[in-house]
Coordinates of C-alpha atoms in Angstrom, one line a residue:
M7 CA 21.1 25.7 -59.7
S8 CA 18.2 23.7 -61.1
V9 CA 14.6 24.4 -61.4
R10 CA 14.6 20.9 -59.1
G11 CA 17.1 22.0 -56.7
Y12 CA 14.8 25.1 -56.3
F13 CA 11.9 23.2 -55.6
V14 CA 13.5 20.5 -53.4
A15 CA 15.3 23.5 -51.0
F16 CA 11.6 25.2 -50.7
S17 CA 10.3 21.7 -49.9
K18 CA 12.5 21.5 -47.1
C19 CA 12.2 25.0 -46.1
T20 CA 8.6 24.7 -46.0
V21 CA 8.5 21.1 -44.4
L22 CA 10.9 23.0 -41.5
L23 CA 8.7 25.7 -41.3
S24 CA 5.0 23.3 -40.5
L25 CA 7.1 21.3 -38.0
R26 CA 8.4 24.2 -35.8
I27 CA 4.6 25.4 -36.3
L28 CA 3.8 21.9 -34.9
L29 CA 5.9 22.4 -32.5
L30 CA 3.9 25.3 -31.0
V31 CA 1.4 22.9 -30.0
P32 CA 1.9 20.7 -27.1
A33 CA 2.5 17.4 -27.4
G34 CA 2.6 14.3 -25.6
L35 CA -1.1 15.1 -24.9
P36 CA -3.2 12.1 -23.3
V37 CA -5.8 10.8 -25.6
R38 CA -9.2 12.0 -24.6
S39 CA -10.7 10.0 -22.1
Q40 CA -14.0 10.5 -24.3
G41 CA -12.2 9.1 -27.1
D42 CA -12.5 12.6 -29.3
S43 CA -11.6 11.8 -33.0
Q44 CA -11.0 15.4 -33.1
S45 CA -7.9 15.0 -30.7
D46 CA -4.8 16.2 -32.6
N47 CA -2.5 14.4 -30.2
K48 CA -2.0 11.2 -29.4
V49 CA 0.2 9.2 -26.8
M50 CA 0.8 5.9 -27.6
D51 CA 1.9 3.0 -25.4
N52 CA 6.0 2.8 -24.7
I53 CA 7.9 0.8 -26.4
T54 CA 10.4 -1.5 -24.7
V55 CA 13.5 -3.0 -26.6
R56 CA 17.0 -4.2 -25.8
Q57 CA 19.8 -2.8 -26.3
G58 CA 21.2 -3.8 -30.0
E59 CA 17.7 -5.1 -31.2
T60 CA 15.8 -3.1 -33.6
V61 CA 13.1 -0.8 -33.3
F62 CA 9.9 0.4 -35.7
L63 CA 8.8 3.4 -35.3
R64 CA 4.9 3.3 -37.2
C65 CA 2.6 6.6 -38.1
A66 CA -1.0 6.7 -39.6
Q67 CA -1.1 8.8 -42.6
G68 CA -4.1 9.9 -44.4
D69 CA -5.3 11.0 -47.8
V70 CA -5.2 14.5 -47.2
V71 CA -1.5 15.1 -45.6
T72 CA 0.9 17.4 -46.9
H73 CA 3.8 17.0 -44.7
T74 CA 4.8 14.6 -42.6
A75 CA 8.1 14.1 -40.6
W76 CA 9.6 11.7 -37.5
L77 CA 11.5 13.6 -34.6
N78 CA 13.6 12.8 -32.1
R79 CA 13.5 15.5 -29.3
S80 CA 14.2 18.3 -31.5
S81 CA 16.1 16.5 -34.5
I82 CA 14.0 15.4 -37.7
L83 CA 15.2 11.7 -38.7
Y84 CA 12.9 12.0 -41.6
A85 CA 10.7 14.3 -43.5
G86 CA 8.7 12.3 -46.0
E87 CA 11.0 10.7 -48.2
D88 CA 14.0 12.8 -47.5
K89 CA 16.4 11.5 -44.4
W90 CA 17.9 14.5 -42.5
S91 CA 19.2 12.4 -39.9
V92 CA 23.0 11.5 -40.8
D93 CA 22.8 8.1 -38.4
P94 CA 23.3 5.2 -40.7
R95 CA 21.1 2.8 -38.5
V96 CA 18.1 4.8 -39.1
S97 CA 16.3 4.3 -42.0
L98 CA 13.1 4.4 -43.7
V99 CA 11.1 1.5 -44.1
T100 CA 7.1 2.4 -45.3
L101 CA 5.9 5.7 -46.4
N102 CA 2.4 6.1 -48.4
Q103 CA -1.3 6.6 -47.6
E104 CA -2.3 4.3 -44.9
E105 CA 1.5 4.7 -43.1
F106 CA 5.0 6.3 -42.5
T107 CA 7.5 4.0 -40.8
I108 CA 11.1 3.9 -39.7
K109 CA 13.3 2.3 -38.3
I110 CA 16.9 2.1 -35.8
E111 CA 19.0 -0.5 -36.0
N112 CA 21.5 -1.4 -33.0
V113 CA 19.2 0.4 -30.4
D114 CA 21.4 1.8 -27.4
M115 CA 20.9 4.1 -24.4
T116 CA 21.2 7.3 -26.3
D117 CA 18.1 6.1 -28.4
E118 CA 16.1 6.3 -25.5
G119 CA 13.5 8.9 -25.0
Q120 CA 10.1 10.3 -26.8
Y121 CA 10.0 10.2 -30.4
V122 CA 7.4 12.3 -32.5
C123 CA 5.4 11.8 -35.4
A124 CA 4.3 15.0 -37.1
V125 CA 1.7 15.2 -40.1
Q126 CA 0.2 18.2 -41.8
T127 CA -3.1 17.8 -43.1
S128 CA -5.3 20.3 -45.3
S129 CA -7.3 21.1 -42.2
R130 CA -5.0 21.0 -38.9
P131 CA -1.8 19.4 -38.0
R132 CA -1.2 16.7 -35.7
T133 CA 1.4 14.7 -33.9
T134 CA 1.7 11.4 -32.9
S135 CA 4.4 10.7 -29.6
V136 CA 6.2 7.6 -28.6
H137 CA 8.7 6.7 -26.1
I138 CA 11.0 4.3 -26.4
L139 CA 12.4 2.7 -23.6
V140 CA 16.0 0.8 -23.9
Q141 CA 16.8 -2.1 -21.9
V142 CA 20.6 -2.9 -21.2
P143 CA 21.8 -6.4 -19.9
P144 CA 24.0 -6.0 -16.6
E145 CA 27.6 -5.5 -16.8
I146 CA 30.5 -5.8 -13.9
I147 CA 31.9 -2.2 -14.6
N148 CA 34.3 -1.8 -10.9
L149 CA 35.3 -5.3 -9.2
S150 CA 38.1 -5.9 -6.9
K151 CA 41.3 -7.0 -7.5
D152 CA 42.7 -10.3 -6.3
I153 CA 44.0 -9.6 -2.8
V154 CA 46.6 -11.0 -0.1
V155 CA 45.6 -10.3 3.3
N156 CA 47.0 -11.7 6.5
E157 CA 44.7 -13.7 8.6
G158 CA 42.6 -11.5 11.4
S159 CA 42.4 -8.5 8.7
N160 CA 39.1 -6.7 7.7
V161 CA 38.4 -7.1 4.4
T162 CA 35.6 -5.1 1.9
L163 CA 35.1 -6.2 -1.3
M164 CA 33.3 -3.8 -4.3
C165 CA 31.5 -5.3 -7.9
Q166 CA 29.8 -2.5 -8.9
A167 CA 27.7 -3.1 -12.0
S168 CA 25.7 -1.1 -15.0
G169 CA 22.5 -2.0 -16.7
K170 CA 18.6 -1.4 -17.3
P171 CA 16.8 -2.3 -15.2
E172 CA 19.1 -1.6 -12.3
P173 CA 20.6 -5.3 -11.7
S174 CA 20.8 -6.8 -8.5
I175 CA 24.2 -7.7 -6.8
S176 CA 24.8 -11.4 -5.1
W177 CA 27.9 -12.7 -3.7
K178 CA 28.9 -16.5 -3.2
L179 CA 32.4 -18.1 -1.8
I180 CA 32.8 -21.1 -4.9
S181 CA 36.4 -22.6 -3.6
S182 CA 37.6 -22.4 -0.3
S183 CA 39.1 -24.6 2.1
G184 CA 36.0 -23.8 4.3
S185 CA 32.8 -24.1 3.5
P186 CA 31.7 -23.1 -0.3
G187 CA 28.2 -21.5 -0.8
D188 CA 26.1 -18.2 -0.8
L189 CA 27.4 -15.4 1.1
G190 CA 23.3 -13.8 2.4
S191 CA 24.9 -10.2 0.7
D192 CA 22.9 -8.4 -2.1
D193 CA 25.2 -5.4 -1.7
E194 CA 27.8 -4.0 -3.9
Y195 CA 29.7 -4.4 -0.8
L196 CA 30.6 -7.2 1.3
E197 CA 32.3 -7.1 4.0
I198 CA 34.4 -10.1 5.7
P199 CA 35.8 -8.7 9.6
S200 CA 38.4 -10.3 10.7
I201 CA 38.9 -13.1 8.1
S202 CA 40.2 -16.6 8.6
R203 CA 42.1 -18.9 6.5
Q204 CA 39.2 -20.6 6.0
K205 CA 37.6 -17.6 4.0
A206 CA 40.3 -18.0 1.6
G207 CA 39.3 -18.7 -2.2
T208 CA 37.3 -17.6 -5.2
Y209 CA 34.7 -15.3 -4.6
E210 CA 31.8 -14.8 -7.0
C211 CA 30.2 -11.7 -8.2
T212 CA 26.8 -11.9 -10.2
A213 CA 25.1 -9.2 -11.3
V214 CA 21.4 -10.1 -12.7
N215 CA 18.8 -8.2 -14.1
E216 CA 15.4 -9.3 -16.1
I217 CA 17.6 -9.1 -19.7
D218 CA 20.8 -11.4 -18.4
A219 CA 23.2 -11.6 -16.0
D220 CA 26.8 -10.9 -15.5
V221 CA 29.5 -12.8 -13.2
K222 CA 33.0 -12.2 -12.5
T223 CA 35.2 -13.7 -9.8
L224 CA 38.4 -12.8 -8.0
D225 CA 40.5 -14.8 -5.6
I226 CA 41.5 -13.9 -1.8
T227 CA 44.9 -15.5 -0.1
V228 CA 44.8 -15.4 3.3
N229 CA 48.4 -15.6 4.8
Y230 CA 48.9 -17.5 8.3
A231 CA 51.8 -18.6 10.1
P232 CA 52.7 -22.7 10.0
T233 CA 51.1 -25.3 12.0
V234 CA 53.3 -28.3 12.4
S235 CA 52.3 -31.9 12.6
A236 CA 53.0 -33.8 15.6
G237 CA 56.1 -35.9 15.3
R238 CA 55.9 -39.5 14.7
D239 CA 59.1 -41.5 16.4
V240 CA 61.0 -44.3 14.1
G241 CA 62.8 -47.0 14.6
V242 CA 66.1 -48.2 12.1
T243 CA 68.0 -50.9 12.4
L244 CA 72.2 -50.0 11.7
G245 CA 73.2 -49.8 8.8
H246 CA 69.5 -49.5 7.1
R247 CA 67.9 -46.3 5.5
G248 CA 65.8 -44.5 7.9
V249 CA 63.5 -41.3 7.4
L250 CA 61.8 -38.6 9.5
E251 CA 59.4 -36.6 7.7
C252 CA 57.8 -33.2 9.3
E253 CA 54.5 -31.5 7.5
A254 CA 53.8 -28.0 8.1
D255 CA 50.6 -25.8 6.8
A256 CA 50.9 -23.0 6.0
V257 CA 50.7 -19.6 4.1
P258 CA 53.2 -18.5 2.5
E259 CA 55.0 -22.3 2.3
A260 CA 56.8 -22.6 5.0
D261 CA 60.9 -22.8 4.8
F262 CA 62.4 -25.9 7.0
E263 CA 64.7 -26.4 9.3
W264 CA 66.1 -29.2 11.3
Y265 CA 68.1 -29.3 14.4
K266 CA 69.9 -32.4 16.4
E267 CA 69.9 -31.5 20.1
D268 CA 71.1 -27.6 19.1
R269 CA 73.5 -28.3 16.1
R270 CA 71.5 -26.9 12.9
I271 CA 71.9 -30.1 10.3
L272 CA 72.8 -29.2 6.6
T273 CA 71.8 -31.8 3.8
G274 CA 74.6 -33.7 2.2
L275 CA 76.6 -33.8 5.6
D276 CA 77.1 -36.8 8.0
G277 CA 75.1 -39.3 5.1
M278 CA 71.7 -36.9 6.0
E279 CA 69.7 -35.2 3.1
I280 CA 67.2 -32.2 3.3
V281 CA 64.0 -32.6 0.8
N282 CA 61.6 -30.1 0.9
T283 CA 58.6 -30.4 -1.1
G284 CA 55.5 -28.2 -0.7
S285 CA 54.2 -28.3 2.8
L286 CA 56.4 -31.4 3.7
S287 CA 60.1 -31.8 4.7
K288 CA 61.9 -35.2 4.5
L289 CA 65.2 -35.8 6.4
T290 CA 66.7 -38.8 5.0
F291 CA 69.6 -41.1 6.9
F292 CA 71.3 -42.9 4.4
N293 CA 72.9 -45.8 6.6
V294 CA 72.1 -45.2 9.9
S295 CA 74.9 -45.4 12.4
D296 CA 75.0 -44.9 16.4
G297 CA 75.6 -41.3 16.2
D298 CA 72.6 -40.8 14.2
Y299 CA 70.2 -42.0 16.9
G300 CA 68.3 -39.6 19.6
N301 CA 66.1 -36.5 19.3
Y302 CA 65.7 -34.7 16.7
T303 CA 63.8 -30.9 15.9
C304 CA 62.1 -29.5 12.9
V305 CA 60.9 -26.2 12.6
A306 CA 58.7 -24.7 10.1
V307 CA 58.9 -20.9 9.5
N308 CA 57.6 -18.2 7.5
K309 CA 57.1 -14.3 7.4
L310 CA 54.6 -14.4 10.0
G311 CA 56.0 -16.8 12.6
S312 CA 57.5 -20.5 13.1
S313 CA 56.4 -23.8 14.5
N314 CA 58.0 -27.0 15.3
T315 CA 57.8 -30.3 17.0
S316 CA 60.2 -33.2 18.0
F317 CA 60.8 -36.9 16.4
L318 CA 63.2 -39.3 18.3
L319 CA 65.5 -41.7 16.1
Y320 CA 65.8 -45.1 17.8
G321 CA 67.6 -48.3 16.8
P322 CA 66.8 -52.1 17.5
R323 CA 68.2 -52.4 21.1
A324 CA 65.4 -50.5 22.5
V325 CA 62.8 -52.0 20.4
Q326 CA 63.7 -55.1 22.2
D327 CA 63.7 -53.5 25.5
G328 CA 59.8 -52.4 25.1
S329 CA 59.2 -55.7 24.4
G330 CA 61.3 -57.8 26.2
G331 CA 60.0 -58.1 29.6
A332 CA 56.5 -59.4 28.5
M333 CA 58.8 -62.2 26.5
G334 CA 60.3 -63.1 30.0
V335 CA 57.0 -63.4 31.9
H336 CA 55.5 -65.6 29.4
S337 CA 58.4 -68.0 29.1
H338 CA 58.3 -68.1 33.2
T339 CA 54.8 -68.8 33.1
C340 CA 55.4 -72.1 30.5
L341 CA 58.3 -73.3 33.2
L342 CA 56.0 -73.6 36.2
F343 CA 53.5 -75.4 34.4
I344 CA 55.6 -78.0 33.2
V345 CA 57.2 -78.5 36.8
F346 CA 53.5 -79.0 38.1
L347 CA 52.4 -80.9 35.4
P348 CA 53.3 -83.9 37.0
F349 CA 51.4 -83.2 40.3
L350 CA 48.6 -82.5 38.7
L351 CA 48.1 -85.4 36.8
R352 CA 48.2 -87.5 40.5
F353 CA 44.3 -85.7 41.0

């Protein structure tokens, strides 16, 4: 080993020994209230830094300093110009008679804690300590998955977040067939007892602290049995086209069945066609005949239940019968007026 190598090794051993002696002196003692300039241990104000930022650690020196070092807990980061830390984020900024400054880039939670600048002078050792506080933006780390439930079920949603300071949680229903809006919950668990179809939709969880906010969403699907709208009777002339429409509200979407009296109707037979589109079913008659007139029933079915409604398909004779009475009364009144008109003119 060269003379220089021996000297470097000896210097490191000397620094380490000096630091060990320094660490025997209680560190982190507050500055004396009398402002005693002879105090050997000084505590600086906490340094608050956000995750991912760069923090600078500065320590005053002096003309009579023989050795100096920055330590994190029991690890030496820098001893003078010699870097002892293997962390590439730690580097030397300034080392002169006035100050000894190092920096830590891309700060993380593992960097939080106490740091000590140990200075060996010709007369006595002294230390300066500072505590780094790392603030972390919120992150939602555990959110309930999208769920499908039956109407009337009890539902519990969970939203857990990390961050420093600890984030607050809020819930919002942002899309729904009911009334979207804040749900008045500031807990990581949201309880929805006996859920209704109006509570189905997209739920938003927001985690907030003084650094930032994180937002995530989930969907709740509520299944319920079909509800069929009231049927509308339809009048159609013989030989013309007629359509009966049946609409059902259901989740999952309903399957439709059509009946005339007690006989189920199959599409494509007897000149009739059934077309289902989402919540709507249409029964079409392409060429209405006498045999088509009568009562029809639409039944909507899903796995939770069924519902039905009735229709009447009637012809033009029924239309005439419904209005013929009124026409007869009107004609009879006009005839009486004509008969008695000459007698009225005599007066």
